[in-house]
C-alpha cells in the first residue's frame, strides 16, 4: 500500500440501503405470525430436517431502510426460515414497518449496550431453540443482501468445519453527495482487495455475517471459561465492553482456531455516512475500537498482523505529514513551492495506484482518481486515525 494512502482500518459495519416504504402485499406473515423471540423457531422446527437459517437484525430507529432490508431476504435463492428484528429502544415506526414486511419483532428490555447488548438478548433466547448444525445470520438493519448471499455463505460453511463465520463484501449505497461518493470508492477498493485475496479478510463485517450455531455456542462457553475475553460476564456472544463488536468477535473466533472469510458471492449494499461529521464519528469509533481490541487481546499469533497494520497506519501518518511539510514550508518561508523529486515520484506512484484500484467503479471514475482529488479524503481519515491513537493513549472517554 502506498504510504500516502490512508491505511485501511479493519473494515466492519457500515450500513444501509435506500429506504423503501412500498412493499409486496404478500410479505406480511411471510416468516410467521409470532412476534415473540422465544417462539421464533417453534412453528417450523419439527417440519424440516434440513439445517435452518435464522436471521437476527438489531435495529434502532431504522424506519428509513428496514422494509427493504427485510424484503430483500425474501429474494434470497436460499430463503431464511425465520427473520427476527430486534428493536432496541426505537422511537420511530421501525417495529410496525418490520412487521408489515413480514419479520418477527421483539424489543429489548433494559438494554444500555446498544447493538451488542441487543444481539445478546436475542441470541440468548434463539440459540437454545436451534440445532448445532443450524445457522444464524446477523445483519445490520440498514444493509440489503444480494440474492445469493445466504446460499453462498452456507456452501462455504458446510464445506469447511474450521470456518467460523462468513461475512459480506459491501458496496456503498447511493446518496451522501461528495462524501458518499468517496466512501463508495473506498468500499470498491476494499472489495477488490478481498477478492484478490480470495475472500481472506481482516474482520467478519457487522453488515452481515453467517455463523454456525455450534460456533456461537463455542464462543459462549469460551467466554464463560475465560479462554477469551469474558464480554458481558454472562456468556453473551458479543462483547458489550468494546466499541467494535464485529472486530472483537473476529478476534474471538480466530483465537478459538476458526478461520473467517468474505467470499465473492456474499455481496450486499450498505449505508454511507451522509456528512463529514457523521463519517468522522464513525471512523473514530472504528479505529479506536480496532486499537483497543488489539490491546484487549495483547500480542498473539492472531493479533500480530493487526498490530503490524497499526504500525503501518502510524507510518502512513508520519509520511503524509512529511510530504505536506515539504510543500507548505517553502510556501510559507519563501513564497514558492519546492517539490522534491522523491516526493514527486511517490506522488506519481500513488496516482497510478488510485487508478488501478478503482477498476470496479468504471473507466471514467478511474481516470478521475488519477487527478488525486481523493487525497484530502485520505488525509481526513489519517487525522481521524491520529486522534484515535491519542484518545486511546490518554484513555479519554469513549462514545458510540
Coordinates of C-alpha atoms in Angstrom, one line a residue:
X1 CA 0.0 0.0 0.0
X2 CA 1.3 3.4 -0.8
X3 CA 2.4 5.4 2.2
X4 CA 0.3 8.3 1.3
X5 CA -2.9 6.3 1.2
X6 CA -4.9 6.1 4.4
X7 CA -4.1 2.5 5.5
X8 CA -7.4 0.7 5.7
X9 CA -8.6 0.1 9.2
X10 CA -10.4 -3.2 9.8
X11 CA -13.4 -2.6 7.9
X12 CA -16.6 -3.5 9.7
X13 CA -20.0 -2.5 10.0
X14 CA -21.0 0.2 7.7
X15 CA -24.7 0.4 7.0
X16 CA -27.5 0.8 4.8
X17 CA -29.8 0.6 1.7
X18 CA -32.0 3.3 0.4
X19 CA -35.4 3.4 2.3
X20 CA -38.2 1.6 0.5
X21 CA -41.5 2.2 2.1
X22 CA -43.5 0.3 -0.5
X23 CA -43.7 -3.4 0.0
X24 CA -45.1 -6.6 -1.6
X25 CA -48.7 -7.3 -0.4
X26 CA -47.7 -11.0 0.1
X27 CA -45.0 -10.2 2.6
X28 CA -46.9 -9.9 5.8
X29 CA -46.7 -13.1 7.8
X30 CA -44.1 -14.5 5.3
X31 CA -41.8 -15.6 8.1
X32 CA -44.5 -16.5 10.5
X33 CA -47.0 -14.6 12.7
X34 CA -45.4 -14.8 16.1
X35 CA -43.9 -11.6 17.5
X36 CA -42.1 -13.2 20.4
X37 CA -38.4 -14.2 20.1
X38 CA -39.0 -17.2 22.3
X39 CA -41.4 -18.6 19.8
X40 CA -39.4 -17.7 16.7
X41 CA -38.3 -21.3 15.8
X42 CA -41.0 -23.4 17.3
X43 CA -43.5 -23.2 14.4
X44 CA -41.4 -24.8 11.8
X45 CA -38.7 -26.7 13.9
X46 CA -40.5 -30.0 13.5
X47 CA -41.4 -29.5 9.9
X48 CA -38.0 -29.9 8.4
X49 CA -34.8 -31.9 9.0
X50 CA -32.6 -29.6 7.0
X51 CA -30.3 -27.1 8.6
X52 CA -32.2 -24.0 9.4
X53 CA -31.3 -20.3 8.9
X54 CA -32.5 -17.7 11.3
X55 CA -31.7 -14.0 10.6
X56 CA -31.3 -11.6 13.5
X57 CA -31.4 -7.9 12.7
X58 CA -30.7 -5.4 15.5
X59 CA -32.4 -2.1 14.8
X60 CA -32.6 1.3 16.4
X61 CA -34.8 3.8 14.6
X62 CA -34.3 2.2 11.2
X63 CA -37.6 3.1 9.7
X64 CA -35.9 4.5 6.6
X65 CA -34.4 1.2 5.5
X66 CA -35.9 -1.6 7.5
X67 CA -38.6 -2.5 4.8
X68 CA -36.0 -3.1 2.1
X69 CA -33.7 -4.9 4.5
X70 CA -36.4 -7.4 5.3
X71 CA -38.0 -7.8 1.9
X72 CA -34.5 -8.4 0.3
X73 CA -34.3 -11.6 2.4
X74 CA -37.4 -12.9 0.7
X75 CA -35.5 -12.7 -2.6
X76 CA -32.7 -14.9 -1.4
X77 CA -32.0 -18.0 -3.5
X78 CA -31.8 -19.8 -0.2
X79 CA -34.5 -18.1 1.8
X80 CA -34.2 -17.9 5.6
X81 CA -36.5 -19.9 7.7
X82 CA -37.1 -17.1 10.2
X83 CA -36.3 -13.4 10.3
X84 CA -36.2 -11.6 13.7
X85 CA -35.9 -7.9 14.0
X86 CA -34.7 -6.8 17.4
X87 CA -35.9 -3.3 18.1
X88 CA -33.6 -1.6 20.5
X89 CA -35.2 1.5 22.1
X90 CA -36.7 2.6 18.8
X91 CA -38.9 5.7 18.9
X92 CA -40.0 5.7 15.3
X93 CA -42.1 3.2 13.4
X94 CA -39.4 0.6 12.9
X95 CA -41.4 -2.1 14.7
X96 CA -44.5 -1.5 12.5
X97 CA -42.6 -1.5 9.2
X98 CA -40.7 -4.6 10.1
X99 CA -43.9 -6.5 11.0
X100 CA -45.6 -5.4 7.8
X101 CA -42.6 -6.5 5.8
X102 CA -43.0 -10.0 7.3
X103 CA -40.5 -10.2 10.1
X104 CA -41.0 -11.3 13.7
X105 CA -40.2 -8.4 16.0
X106 CA -39.0 -8.4 19.6
X107 CA -38.0 -5.4 21.7
X108 CA -35.0 -5.2 24.1
X109 CA -35.6 -4.8 27.8
X110 CA -33.3 -2.5 29.8
X111 CA -30.5 -2.6 27.2
X112 CA -27.8 0.0 27.6
X113 CA -25.2 -1.7 25.5
X114 CA -26.5 -0.8 22.0
X115 CA -26.1 -3.3 19.2
X116 CA -24.0 -5.9 21.1
X117 CA -26.5 -5.9 24.0
X118 CA -29.5 -6.2 21.7
X119 CA -27.9 -9.1 19.9
X120 CA -27.0 -10.8 23.2
X121 CA -30.6 -10.6 24.4
X122 CA -32.0 -12.0 21.2
X123 CA -29.4 -14.8 20.8
X124 CA -29.8 -15.9 24.5
X125 CA -33.4 -16.9 23.6
X126 CA -33.0 -18.0 20.0
X127 CA -29.9 -20.2 20.2
X128 CA -31.3 -22.8 22.7
X129 CA -34.1 -23.5 20.2
X130 CA -31.7 -24.3 17.3
X131 CA -29.7 -27.4 16.5
X132 CA -25.9 -27.3 16.4
X133 CA -25.8 -27.5 12.6
X134 CA -28.3 -24.7 12.1
X135 CA -27.1 -21.2 11.1
X136 CA -27.6 -17.7 12.3
X137 CA -27.2 -14.6 10.1
X138 CA -26.6 -11.4 12.0
X139 CA -27.3 -8.4 9.8
X140 CA -27.4 -4.7 10.1
X141 CA -30.8 -3.1 9.7
X142 CA -29.6 -0.7 7.0
X143 CA -27.9 -3.3 4.8
X144 CA -29.5 -5.1 1.8
X145 CA -28.2 -8.5 0.8
X146 CA -27.8 -9.6 -2.8
X147 CA -29.9 -12.6 -3.7
X148 CA -27.2 -15.3 -3.5
X149 CA -25.7 -14.1 -0.2
X150 CA -27.1 -16.9 2.1
X151 CA -26.6 -19.7 -0.4
X152 CA -23.0 -18.7 -1.0
X153 CA -22.4 -18.4 2.8
X154 CA -23.9 -21.8 3.5
X155 CA -21.9 -23.5 0.7
X156 CA -18.7 -22.2 2.3
X157 CA -19.6 -23.1 5.9
X158 CA -20.8 -26.6 5.1
X159 CA -17.6 -27.3 3.1
X160 CA -15.2 -26.4 5.9
X161 CA -15.7 -27.2 9.6
X162 CA -13.0 -24.8 10.7
X163 CA -14.6 -21.8 9.0
X164 CA -16.1 -20.0 11.9
X165 CA -18.0 -17.3 10.1
X166 CA -18.7 -15.9 6.6
X167 CA -19.0 -12.2 6.2
X168 CA -20.1 -9.8 3.5
X169 CA -18.4 -7.8 0.8
X170 CA -20.2 -4.5 0.7
X171 CA -20.9 -1.7 -1.7
X172 CA -21.9 1.8 -0.6
X173 CA -25.5 2.9 -1.3
X174 CA -26.3 5.9 -3.4
X175 CA -26.6 9.3 -1.9
X176 CA -24.5 11.3 0.5
X177 CA -23.2 13.7 -2.0
X178 CA -19.4 14.0 -2.4
X179 CA -18.6 12.4 0.9
X180 CA -20.8 9.4 -0.1
X181 CA -19.0 9.2 -3.4
X182 CA -15.7 9.0 -1.7
X183 CA -16.9 6.2 0.6
X184 CA -18.2 4.2 -2.4
X185 CA -14.7 4.5 -3.9
X186 CA -13.2 3.3 -0.6
X187 CA -15.5 0.3 -0.4
X188 CA -14.8 -0.6 -4.0
X189 CA -11.1 -0.7 -3.2
X190 CA -11.7 -2.8 -0.1
X191 CA -13.9 -5.3 -2.1
X192 CA -11.1 -5.5 -4.7
X193 CA -8.5 -6.3 -2.0
X194 CA -10.7 -9.1 -0.5
X195 CA -11.4 -10.5 -4.0
X196 CA -7.7 -10.6 -4.8
X197 CA -7.1 -12.4 -1.5
X198 CA -9.7 -15.0 -2.4
X199 CA -12.0 -13.9 0.4
X200 CA -9.4 -13.5 3.1
X201 CA -10.4 -10.7 5.3
X202 CA -9.5 -8.8 8.4
X203 CA -12.9 -8.9 10.1
X204 CA -16.2 -10.5 9.8
X205 CA -18.1 -7.3 9.0
X206 CA -21.0 -6.4 11.1
X207 CA -23.0 -5.5 8.0
X208 CA -23.9 -9.2 7.6
X209 CA -22.3 -12.4 8.8
X210 CA -23.4 -16.1 9.0
X211 CA -22.3 -18.4 11.8
X212 CA -23.0 -22.0 12.7
X213 CA -25.0 -22.4 15.9
X214 CA -22.2 -24.7 17.2
X215 CA -19.6 -22.0 16.7
X216 CA -21.6 -19.4 18.6
X217 CA -22.1 -21.9 21.4
X218 CA -18.3 -22.4 21.5
X219 CA -17.8 -18.7 21.8
X220 CA -20.2 -18.6 24.7
X221 CA -18.5 -21.4 26.6
X222 CA -15.1 -19.9 25.9
X223 CA -16.2 -16.6 27.4
X224 CA -17.5 -18.2 30.5
X225 CA -14.3 -20.2 30.9
X226 CA -12.1 -17.2 30.4
X227 CA -10.4 -18.7 27.3
X228 CA -11.3 -15.4 25.5
X229 CA -12.4 -12.1 27.0
X230 CA -15.5 -12.6 29.1
X231 CA -17.5 -9.8 27.4
X232 CA -20.6 -9.1 29.5
X233 CA -19.7 -11.7 32.0
X234 CA -22.9 -13.7 31.5
X235 CA -21.9 -15.7 28.4
X236 CA -23.1 -13.2 25.9
X237 CA -21.9 -13.9 22.4
X238 CA -20.9 -10.3 21.7
X239 CA -18.6 -8.3 23.9
X240 CA -20.5 -5.3 25.3
X241 CA -17.4 -3.6 26.6
X242 CA -15.9 -2.7 23.2
X243 CA -16.7 -0.1 20.5
X244 CA -16.3 -2.6 17.6
X245 CA -18.1 -5.8 18.5
X246 CA -17.6 -7.3 15.0
X247 CA -13.9 -6.8 15.2
X248 CA -13.8 -8.4 18.6
X249 CA -15.8 -11.4 17.7
X250 CA -13.5 -11.9 14.7
X251 CA -10.6 -12.0 17.1
X252 CA -12.5 -14.4 19.4
X253 CA -13.2 -16.8 16.5
X254 CA -9.6 -16.8 15.4
X255 CA -8.2 -17.3 18.9
X256 CA -10.5 -20.3 19.1
X257 CA -8.9 -21.8 16.0
X258 CA -11.5 -20.8 13.4
X259 CA -11.0 -19.1 10.1
X260 CA -13.1 -16.2 8.8
X261 CA -13.9 -15.4 5.1
X262 CA -15.7 -12.9 2.9
X263 CA -16.3 -14.8 -0.3
X264 CA -17.1 -13.1 -3.6
X265 CA -20.7 -14.5 -3.6
X266 CA -21.6 -12.8 -0.3
X267 CA -22.2 -9.2 -1.5
X268 CA -24.5 -6.5 -0.2
X269 CA -25.2 -2.8 -0.3
X270 CA -24.7 -0.8 2.9
X271 CA -25.1 2.7 4.1
X272 CA -22.6 5.5 3.6
X273 CA -22.3 8.4 6.1
X274 CA -24.1 11.4 4.6
X275 CA -22.0 14.1 6.3
X276 CA -18.4 14.7 7.2
X277 CA -19.3 14.9 10.9
X278 CA -21.0 11.5 10.9
X279 CA -18.2 10.0 8.9
X280 CA -15.7 11.4 11.4
X281 CA -17.6 9.9 14.3
X282 CA -18.0 6.5 12.6
X283 CA -14.3 6.2 11.7
X284 CA -13.1 7.4 15.1
X285 CA -15.2 4.7 16.7
X286 CA -13.9 2.1 14.2
X287 CA -10.3 3.0 14.6
X288 CA -10.3 3.4 18.3
X289 CA -12.2 0.1 18.6
X290 CA -9.6 -1.7 16.5
X291 CA -6.8 -0.3 18.6
X292 CA -8.4 -1.3 21.8
X293 CA -9.3 -4.8 20.6
X294 CA -5.6 -5.3 19.9
X295 CA -4.7 -4.1 23.4
X296 CA -7.5 -6.3 24.8
X297 CA -6.1 -9.5 23.3
X298 CA -2.4 -8.5 23.5
X299 CA 0.3 -9.6 21.2
X300 CA -0.6 -13.1 19.9
X301 CA -0.2 -15.1 16.8
X302 CA -3.6 -13.9 15.7
X303 CA -3.2 -10.2 16.6
X304 CA 0.4 -9.8 15.3
X305 CA -0.7 -8.8 11.8
X306 CA -3.2 -6.4 13.2
X307 CA -0.5 -4.8 15.4
X308 CA 1.5 -4.6 12.2
X309 CA -1.3 -2.7 10.5
X310 CA -1.4 -0.2 13.3
X311 CA 2.3 0.4 12.8
X312 CA 1.7 0.9 9.0
X313 CA -1.0 3.4 9.8
X314 CA 1.3 5.4 12.1
X315 CA 4.0 5.3 9.4
X316 CA 1.5 6.5 6.8
X317 CA 0.5 9.4 9.1
X318 CA 4.2 10.4 9.5
X319 CA 4.9 10.1 5.8
X320 CA 1.9 12.3 5.0
X321 CA 3.0 14.9 7.5
X322 CA 6.5 15.0 5.9
X323 CA 5.0 15.1 2.4
X324 CA 2.8 18.1 3.3
X325 CA 5.6 19.8 5.1
X326 CA 7.8 19.8 2.1
X327 CA 5.1 21.6 0.2
X328 CA 3.8 24.0 2.8
X329 CA 7.1 25.1 4.4
X330 CA 8.7 26.5 1.2
X331 CA 5.4 28.4 0.5
X332 CA 5.4 29.9 4.0
X333 CA 9.1 30.6 4.2
X334 CA 9.9 31.6 0.6
X335 CA 6.6 32.2 -1.1
X336 CA 7.3 29.5 -3.7
X337 CA 6.7 25.7 -3.9
X338 CA 9.6 23.4 -3.8
X339 CA 8.6 19.8 -4.6
X340 CA 11.5 17.4 -4.2
X341 CA 12.0 14.7 -6.9
X342 CA 11.5 11.9 -4.4
X343 CA 8.1 13.2 -3.4
X344 CA 7.1 13.9 -7.0
X345 CA 7.9 10.3 -7.9
X346 CA 6.0 9.0 -4.9
X347 CA 3.0 11.1 -5.9
X348 CA 3.1 9.5 -9.4
X349 CA 3.1 6.0 -8.0
X350 CA 0.2 7.0 -5.7
X351 CA -1.8 8.3 -8.7
X352 CA -1.3 5.1 -10.7
X353 CA -2.4 3.1 -7.6
X354 CA -5.5 5.2 -7.3
X355 CA -6.4 4.5 -10.9
X356 CA -5.7 0.7 -10.9
X357 CA -7.6 0.0 -7.7
X358 CA -10.8 1.7 -8.8
X359 CA -11.5 -0.6 -11.7
X360 CA -14.8 -1.7 -10.3
X361 CA -16.1 1.8 -10.5
X362 CA -15.6 2.2 -14.3
X363 CA -13.1 3.9 -16.5
X364 CA -14.4 7.4 -16.0
X365 CA -14.0 7.3 -12.3
X366 CA -10.7 5.6 -12.7
X367 CA -9.3 8.4 -14.7
X368 CA -10.7 11.0 -12.4
X369 CA -8.9 9.2 -9.5
X370 CA -5.6 9.8 -11.2
X371 CA -6.0 13.5 -10.5
X372 CA -5.6 12.7 -6.8
X373 CA -8.8 14.5 -5.9
X374 CA -9.3 11.9 -3.1
X375 CA -6.1 12.9 -1.3
X376 CA -7.9 15.3 1.1
X377 CA -10.2 12.4 2.0
X378 CA -7.1 10.2 2.8
X379 CA -5.7 13.0 4.9
X380 CA -9.1 13.4 6.7
X381 CA -9.0 9.7 7.6
X382 CA -5.4 9.8 8.8
X383 CA -6.2 12.8 11.0
X384 CA -9.1 10.7 12.4
X385 CA -6.7 7.8 13.0
X386 CA -4.3 10.0 14.7
X387 CA -7.0 11.3 17.1
X388 CA -8.0 7.7 17.8
X389 CA -4.4 6.8 18.8
X390 CA -4.3 9.9 21.0
X391 CA -7.6 9.2 22.6
X392 CA -6.6 5.7 23.4
X393 CA -3.3 6.6 24.8
X394 CA -4.8 9.3 27.0
X395 CA -7.7 7.0 28.0
X396 CA -10.3 9.6 27.0
X397 CA -14.0 8.8 27.4
X398 CA -15.3 6.7 24.6
X399 CA -18.5 7.4 22.7
X400 CA -20.6 5.4 20.3

